[in-house]
Structures are given as structure tokens and as C-alpha cells.
């Protein structure tokens, strides 16, 4: 784990990248933040978490770090030990954890629940949607207080790395660490109105097949009876209307993604 502290005193805000080693956008954003020589008004901690997996260009070495929290410092698995180290480093911090996905090119935010931190920070991020995942957070970093995740874009892309940097800058401005880019003081970094909130309801399992396809678009309503995916030559149709989230043909081993409900907006 690579940790950098900026500012005077114990950090109160943190940005974490490379929880997954095959998602380099967060690490690239952290390095760009360091190179930017930021003038910070609150102390902040920047972390590249799973350096070993990042160097090996694999998601993880022994176990998925984002399913291993709170971790165990005496565990045999590298990521279970690392999870305990990461949580210790984040103690007392409002945290942004940066990820990327195989399913969607535009950035969106992920929270455990719509607490006061999510409501205060999410509208100031350059995202058009917030996903509430309270039913699917076991072992994930966002299960812990004052933590938001962002999906910065398509895994391994330059676009995701650029999005990750600007998401980080907006987060640092929203939490009072830095002035908003181009401003002389800490100001509203958002400019988004009515950010849609979706709540994950259930997983969409994959039947056994050789070839998978996805027809639906993430965050766009699928009507009852409409085909949304296919396994070989078999089309899968919606039993009832839903919003697909993290839907992709090969992003997950055993599921297409998630069924979600649109539950409101953040203004």
C-alpha cells in the first residue's frame, strides 16, 4: 500500500485507488493529484491500495480486496491482511474509493445508503446517477461509514483515468480540501441537478452458455416482456419493468448485472 499525506495534521479526507489491480484508473488519478501540487485547506490522504495486484495487472492475488473488509491482520491471504491496513489508514476519513467497470463508460457513484455524507457530496460530483447497494455490500469498503465509491468508466481506458482525476478533484472541493478547479475559494464543484438514485434489488443470473449478449442500456428502463440479454440463442425477457445497472455480457462470471429500482433524486 502506497500512502501520501498532504497538508498539516491528521487527514480527515481520503482518496483510494487500485482496490482492484486490474482497474488502474484510481492509481493514475492519485499520481496525477500528487503531480498537481495541490494547495490543500484540510489534510488529505491519497492511497494506492493493492500495489502488488496492480503491478501484476490482475484483479487480486489471493482474494477480492473489495469483498475482504474489515480484514484480518493475521490472515494468510494478502488481500485480507491489506483490508485491515486500508481500514486503519482510513480511520476517521470521509473517503472516495475509485473503481472502473466493463459495463458503462460514464461515471456514476455507489453508496451503501443515502446518509448525510452521500447527500452532501454526491450532488457535487460529475455523475448523473447514484446507486444504493445496501443489500449487496458485504465485505466491501462502502459498508464502512463516510465512504463513497465511484465507477469512473471503462476498465483500463484513458477516459476512465481522466474521469477518475476529475471525480477526485470534485470530491476534494466538495469536502473543503481544495478550491474547485478554476476557482479562488472552496465553492460548489458540481453543477449537476436532480441526480437520479437507483437501489439495487436483485442479481440477474447467467444461464450456462458459450456466448452472451446484452441488449438493454444501463439506467434505461426495460419494460415487461422486453428482451434485455441473451445466452447463446436464448433471449432473456423482463418479467416486470426494471432498470438495469452494471449490466454487461462478461463483466461478471455468474451474473449479467443487477435489477434496480429508481427511488428518487438528489438535488
Tab-separated table of C-alpha atoms in Angstrom:
chain	number	residue	atom	x	y	z
A	1	UNK	CA	0.000	0.000	0.000
A	2	UNK	CA	1.342	3.393	-1.039
A	3	UNK	CA	0.176	6.268	1.198
A	4	UNK	CA	0.735	10.015	0.737
A	5	UNK	CA	-0.477	12.691	3.179
A	6	UNK	CA	-0.954	16.290	2.088
A	7	UNK	CA	-1.453	19.209	4.475
A	8	UNK	CA	-0.890	19.734	8.160
A	9	UNK	CA	-2.303	17.381	10.780
A	10	UNK	CA	-4.137	14.073	10.714
A	11	UNK	CA	-6.040	13.537	7.434
A	12	UNK	CA	-9.814	13.900	7.556
A	13	UNK	CA	-10.449	13.099	3.885
A	14	UNK	CA	-9.042	10.304	1.704
A	15	UNK	CA	-8.964	9.128	-1.900
A	16	UNK	CA	-8.255	5.453	-2.580
A	17	UNK	CA	-7.365	3.875	-5.922
A	18	UNK	CA	-6.345	0.405	-7.087
A	19	UNK	CA	-8.508	-1.593	-4.709
A	20	UNK	CA	-8.594	-3.891	-7.736
A	21	UNK	CA	-5.309	-4.362	-9.563
A	22	UNK	CA	-6.952	-4.552	-12.993
A	23	UNK	CA	-8.510	-1.090	-12.503
A	24	UNK	CA	-5.555	1.297	-12.859
A	25	UNK	CA	-7.597	4.496	-13.216
A	26	UNK	CA	-7.589	5.220	-9.480
A	27	UNK	CA	-3.822	4.830	-9.172
A	28	UNK	CA	-3.356	7.103	-12.181
A	29	UNK	CA	-5.651	9.685	-10.569
A	30	UNK	CA	-3.676	9.565	-7.297
A	31	UNK	CA	-0.399	10.099	-9.152
A	32	UNK	CA	-1.913	12.997	-11.080
A	33	UNK	CA	-3.149	14.561	-7.832
A	34	UNK	CA	0.360	14.315	-6.412
A	35	UNK	CA	1.830	15.882	-9.540
A	36	UNK	CA	-0.709	18.728	-9.372
A	37	UNK	CA	0.952	20.153	-6.219
A	38	UNK	CA	-2.437	20.920	-4.684
A	39	UNK	CA	-2.922	23.782	-2.247
A	40	UNK	CA	-4.935	21.943	0.427
A	41	UNK	CA	-7.067	23.612	3.077
A	42	UNK	CA	-7.729	20.387	5.003
A	43	UNK	CA	-5.314	17.451	5.397
A	44	UNK	CA	-5.957	14.641	2.914
A	45	UNK	CA	-4.619	11.107	2.468
A	46	UNK	CA	-4.060	9.616	-1.008
A	47	UNK	CA	-3.757	5.817	-1.202
A	48	UNK	CA	-2.839	3.312	-3.912
A	49	UNK	CA	-4.162	0.225	-2.171
A	50	UNK	CA	-3.282	-3.067	-3.874
A	51	UNK	CA	0.113	-2.253	-5.389
A	52	UNK	CA	1.045	-5.910	-5.801
A	53	UNK	CA	-2.061	-6.756	-7.841
A	54	UNK	CA	-1.664	-3.511	-9.812
A	55	UNK	CA	1.905	-4.438	-10.735
A	56	UNK	CA	0.770	-7.934	-11.734
A	57	UNK	CA	-2.164	-6.451	-13.741
A	58	UNK	CA	-4.635	-8.809	-12.043
A	59	UNK	CA	-7.765	-8.062	-10.043
A	60	UNK	CA	-6.296	-9.608	-6.887
A	61	UNK	CA	-3.634	-12.055	-5.745
A	62	UNK	CA	-5.406	-14.227	-3.164
A	63	UNK	CA	-8.872	-12.763	-2.571
A	64	UNK	CA	-11.008	-9.889	-3.813
A	65	UNK	CA	-9.971	-6.930	-1.645
A	66	UNK	CA	-13.398	-5.351	-2.050
A	67	UNK	CA	-15.008	-8.441	-0.535
A	68	UNK	CA	-12.462	-8.750	2.300
A	69	UNK	CA	-13.231	-5.821	4.620
A	70	UNK	CA	-12.813	-5.394	7.579
A	71	UNK	CA	-9.919	-7.796	7.001
A	72	UNK	CA	-7.618	-9.632	9.374
A	73	UNK	CA	-4.000	-8.535	10.017
A	74	UNK	CA	-3.049	-12.164	10.761
A	75	UNK	CA	-4.721	-13.755	7.710
A	76	UNK	CA	-2.808	-15.826	5.169
A	77	UNK	CA	-4.441	-14.123	2.180
A	78	UNK	CA	-2.666	-10.946	1.063
A	79	UNK	CA	-5.891	-9.005	0.477
A	80	UNK	CA	-7.373	-9.920	3.869
A	81	UNK	CA	-4.284	-8.503	5.600
A	82	UNK	CA	-4.347	-5.496	3.276
A	83	UNK	CA	-8.026	-4.811	4.039
A	84	UNK	CA	-7.171	-4.337	7.709
A	85	UNK	CA	-4.308	-1.980	6.774
A	86	UNK	CA	-6.535	0.061	4.461
A	87	UNK	CA	-9.246	0.472	7.094
A	88	UNK	CA	-6.668	1.543	9.656
A	89	UNK	CA	-5.327	4.158	7.214
A	90	UNK	CA	-8.867	5.444	6.559
A	91	UNK	CA	-9.916	5.719	10.195
A	92	UNK	CA	-11.826	8.967	10.688
A	93	UNK	CA	-11.732	9.930	6.993
A	94	UNK	CA	-14.508	10.795	4.592
A	95	UNK	CA	-13.400	8.583	1.710
A	96	UNK	CA	-13.717	8.326	-2.063
A	97	UNK	CA	-12.879	4.883	-3.480
A	98	UNK	CA	-12.260	4.813	-7.246
A	99	UNK	CA	-13.231	1.860	-9.440
A	100	UNK	CA	-13.924	1.139	-13.109
A	101	UNK	CA	-16.267	-1.251	-14.873
A	102	UNK	CA	-16.720	-3.274	-18.050
A	103	UNK	CA	-20.343	-2.213	-18.405
A	104	UNK	CA	-20.589	1.588	-18.662
A	105	UNK	CA	-18.355	4.376	-19.936
A	106	UNK	CA	-19.813	7.280	-17.951
A	107	UNK	CA	-19.037	7.868	-14.259
A	108	UNK	CA	-21.558	7.154	-11.529
A	109	UNK	CA	-21.448	6.969	-7.732
A	110	UNK	CA	-22.105	3.993	-5.465
A	111	UNK	CA	-23.122	4.243	-1.796
A	112	UNK	CA	-24.198	1.840	0.906
A	113	UNK	CA	-27.130	4.032	1.934
A	114	UNK	CA	-28.222	7.610	1.398
A	115	UNK	CA	-26.670	9.012	4.566
A	116	UNK	CA	-25.756	12.632	5.224
A	117	UNK	CA	-22.325	12.254	3.610
A	118	UNK	CA	-23.763	10.807	0.399
A	119	UNK	CA	-26.402	13.536	0.239
A	120	UNK	CA	-23.832	16.256	0.865
A	121	UNK	CA	-21.119	15.057	-1.526
A	122	UNK	CA	-22.766	13.124	-4.386
A	123	UNK	CA	-24.523	16.133	-5.994
A	124	UNK	CA	-21.128	17.842	-6.332
A	125	UNK	CA	-19.536	15.002	-8.286
A	126	UNK	CA	-19.642	14.888	-12.103
A	127	UNK	CA	-22.039	11.912	-12.126
A	128	UNK	CA	-25.573	11.503	-13.383
A	129	UNK	CA	-26.592	8.622	-11.120
A	130	UNK	CA	-26.096	7.291	-7.607
A	131	UNK	CA	-26.503	3.582	-6.890
A	132	UNK	CA	-27.614	2.464	-3.433
A	133	UNK	CA	-26.250	-1.043	-2.802
A	134	UNK	CA	-27.193	-1.679	0.837
A	135	UNK	CA	-28.358	-5.244	0.072
A	136	UNK	CA	-25.045	-6.139	-1.613
A	137	UNK	CA	-22.270	-4.587	0.464
A	138	UNK	CA	-20.864	-7.484	2.481
A	139	UNK	CA	-17.092	-7.210	2.635
A	140	UNK	CA	-16.974	-4.006	0.589
A	141	UNK	CA	-15.312	-0.770	1.624
A	142	UNK	CA	-18.534	1.242	1.226
A	143	UNK	CA	-20.031	-0.779	4.066
A	144	UNK	CA	-17.998	1.438	6.372
A	145	UNK	CA	-19.060	4.955	7.394
A	146	UNK	CA	-18.486	8.081	5.301
A	147	UNK	CA	-17.376	6.206	2.186
A	148	UNK	CA	-18.469	6.653	-1.416
A	149	UNK	CA	-17.381	4.653	-4.437
A	150	UNK	CA	-17.265	5.964	-7.971
A	151	UNK	CA	-17.162	3.936	-11.156
A	152	UNK	CA	-15.011	6.125	-13.370
A	153	UNK	CA	-15.632	4.464	-16.740
A	154	UNK	CA	-14.483	1.523	-18.808
A	155	UNK	CA	-11.779	-0.582	-17.234
A	156	UNK	CA	-8.265	0.180	-18.498
A	157	UNK	CA	-9.300	3.152	-20.633
A	158	UNK	CA	-7.723	6.601	-20.741
A	159	UNK	CA	-11.218	8.017	-20.377
A	160	UNK	CA	-11.669	6.266	-17.031
A	161	UNK	CA	-8.318	7.601	-15.804
A	162	UNK	CA	-9.251	11.151	-16.792
A	163	UNK	CA	-12.715	10.801	-15.222
A	164	UNK	CA	-11.114	9.435	-12.039
A	165	UNK	CA	-8.931	12.510	-11.712
A	166	UNK	CA	-11.793	14.969	-12.152
A	167	UNK	CA	-14.040	12.956	-9.843
A	168	UNK	CA	-11.278	13.205	-7.256
A	169	UNK	CA	-10.898	16.945	-7.770
A	170	UNK	CA	-14.646	17.456	-7.389
A	171	UNK	CA	-14.691	15.286	-4.257
A	172	UNK	CA	-11.810	17.243	-2.724
A	173	UNK	CA	-13.603	20.505	-3.491
A	174	UNK	CA	-16.918	19.205	-2.111
A	175	UNK	CA	-15.224	18.178	1.149
A	176	UNK	CA	-13.412	21.510	1.536
A	177	UNK	CA	-9.918	20.163	0.872
A	178	UNK	CA	-9.208	22.289	-2.200
A	179	UNK	CA	-10.815	25.109	-4.126
A	180	UNK	CA	-12.841	23.933	-7.080
A	181	UNK	CA	-10.733	23.822	-10.263
A	182	UNK	CA	-10.569	27.331	-11.672
A	183	UNK	CA	-11.945	28.970	-8.519
A	184	UNK	CA	-10.199	31.040	-5.861
A	185	UNK	CA	-12.046	29.526	-2.910
A	186	UNK	CA	-13.940	26.401	-1.944
A	187	UNK	CA	-17.136	26.549	-3.983
A	188	UNK	CA	-19.782	24.234	-5.331
A	189	UNK	CA	-17.925	21.804	-7.553
A	190	UNK	CA	-20.953	20.156	-9.065
A	191	UNK	CA	-23.313	21.830	-11.461
A	192	UNK	CA	-25.484	18.694	-11.532
A	193	UNK	CA	-29.199	18.924	-10.760
A	194	UNK	CA	-31.579	16.116	-9.844
A	195	UNK	CA	-29.034	13.293	-9.706
A	196	UNK	CA	-31.015	10.061	-10.144
A	197	UNK	CA	-30.841	7.494	-7.332
A	198	UNK	CA	-31.259	3.777	-8.035
A	199	UNK	CA	-31.453	0.975	-5.460
A	200	UNK	CA	-30.216	-2.495	-6.346
A	201	UNK	CA	-32.912	-5.120	-5.828
A	202	UNK	CA	-31.522	-8.426	-7.063
A	203	UNK	CA	-28.857	-10.019	-9.226
A	204	UNK	CA	-29.536	-11.129	-12.805
A	205	UNK	CA	-28.059	-14.641	-13.071
A	206	UNK	CA	-26.449	-16.018	-16.203
A	207	UNK	CA	-27.554	-19.413	-17.509
A	208	UNK	CA	-24.797	-21.694	-18.778
A	209	UNK	CA	-23.841	-20.696	-22.315
A	210	UNK	CA	-20.894	-20.157	-24.624
A	211	UNK	CA	-21.850	-16.675	-25.875
A	212	UNK	CA	-23.598	-13.855	-24.027
A	213	UNK	CA	-25.142	-10.642	-25.338
A	214	UNK	CA	-26.709	-7.617	-23.675
A	215	UNK	CA	-29.398	-5.544	-25.429
A	216	UNK	CA	-30.516	-3.179	-22.650
A	217	UNK	CA	-28.691	0.002	-21.702
A	218	UNK	CA	-27.692	0.685	-18.123
A	219	UNK	CA	-30.018	3.078	-16.250
A	220	UNK	CA	-32.634	2.968	-19.053
A	221	UNK	CA	-35.950	1.346	-18.115
A	222	UNK	CA	-36.665	-2.121	-19.507
A	223	UNK	CA	-40.363	-2.840	-19.953
A	224	UNK	CA	-42.109	-6.107	-19.077
A	225	UNK	CA	-41.660	-8.650	-21.869
A	226	UNK	CA	-38.766	-6.769	-23.447
A	227	UNK	CA	-35.616	-8.783	-24.227
A	228	UNK	CA	-32.609	-7.454	-22.290
A	229	UNK	CA	-29.935	-10.125	-22.831
A	230	UNK	CA	-29.232	-13.462	-24.495
A	231	UNK	CA	-27.397	-16.649	-23.581
A	232	UNK	CA	-26.392	-18.396	-26.828
A	233	UNK	CA	-29.627	-18.292	-28.856
A	234	UNK	CA	-31.969	-17.914	-25.865
A	235	UNK	CA	-33.316	-14.422	-25.258
A	236	UNK	CA	-33.981	-13.328	-21.689
A	237	UNK	CA	-37.067	-11.154	-21.237
A	238	UNK	CA	-38.124	-8.975	-18.333
A	239	UNK	CA	-40.864	-10.382	-16.120
A	240	UNK	CA	-41.612	-6.862	-14.919
A	241	UNK	CA	-40.233	-3.376	-15.598
A	242	UNK	CA	-36.797	-2.631	-14.152
A	243	UNK	CA	-33.694	-0.503	-14.524
A	244	UNK	CA	-30.511	-2.429	-15.385
A	245	UNK	CA	-27.328	-1.496	-13.509
A	246	UNK	CA	-23.794	-2.788	-14.181
A	247	UNK	CA	-25.229	-4.896	-16.976
A	248	UNK	CA	-22.615	-6.468	-19.258
A	249	UNK	CA	-22.079	-9.760	-21.091
A	250	UNK	CA	-18.781	-10.704	-19.438
A	251	UNK	CA	-18.199	-8.291	-16.549
A	252	UNK	CA	-19.231	-10.935	-14.010
A	253	UNK	CA	-18.629	-14.655	-14.096
A	254	UNK	CA	-22.100	-15.785	-12.981
A	255	UNK	CA	-24.416	-12.813	-13.464
A	256	UNK	CA	-25.252	-10.183	-16.081
A	257	UNK	CA	-25.644	-7.401	-13.534
A	258	UNK	CA	-28.424	-6.116	-11.300
A	259	UNK	CA	-32.118	-5.309	-11.303
A	260	UNK	CA	-32.632	-1.852	-9.796
A	261	UNK	CA	-35.497	0.461	-8.939
A	262	UNK	CA	-35.352	4.202	-9.459
A	263	UNK	CA	-36.105	5.531	-5.983
A	264	UNK	CA	-35.703	9.284	-6.332
A	265	UNK	CA	-33.223	12.077	-6.903
A	266	UNK	CA	-30.691	14.139	-5.017
A	267	UNK	CA	-30.991	17.857	-5.620
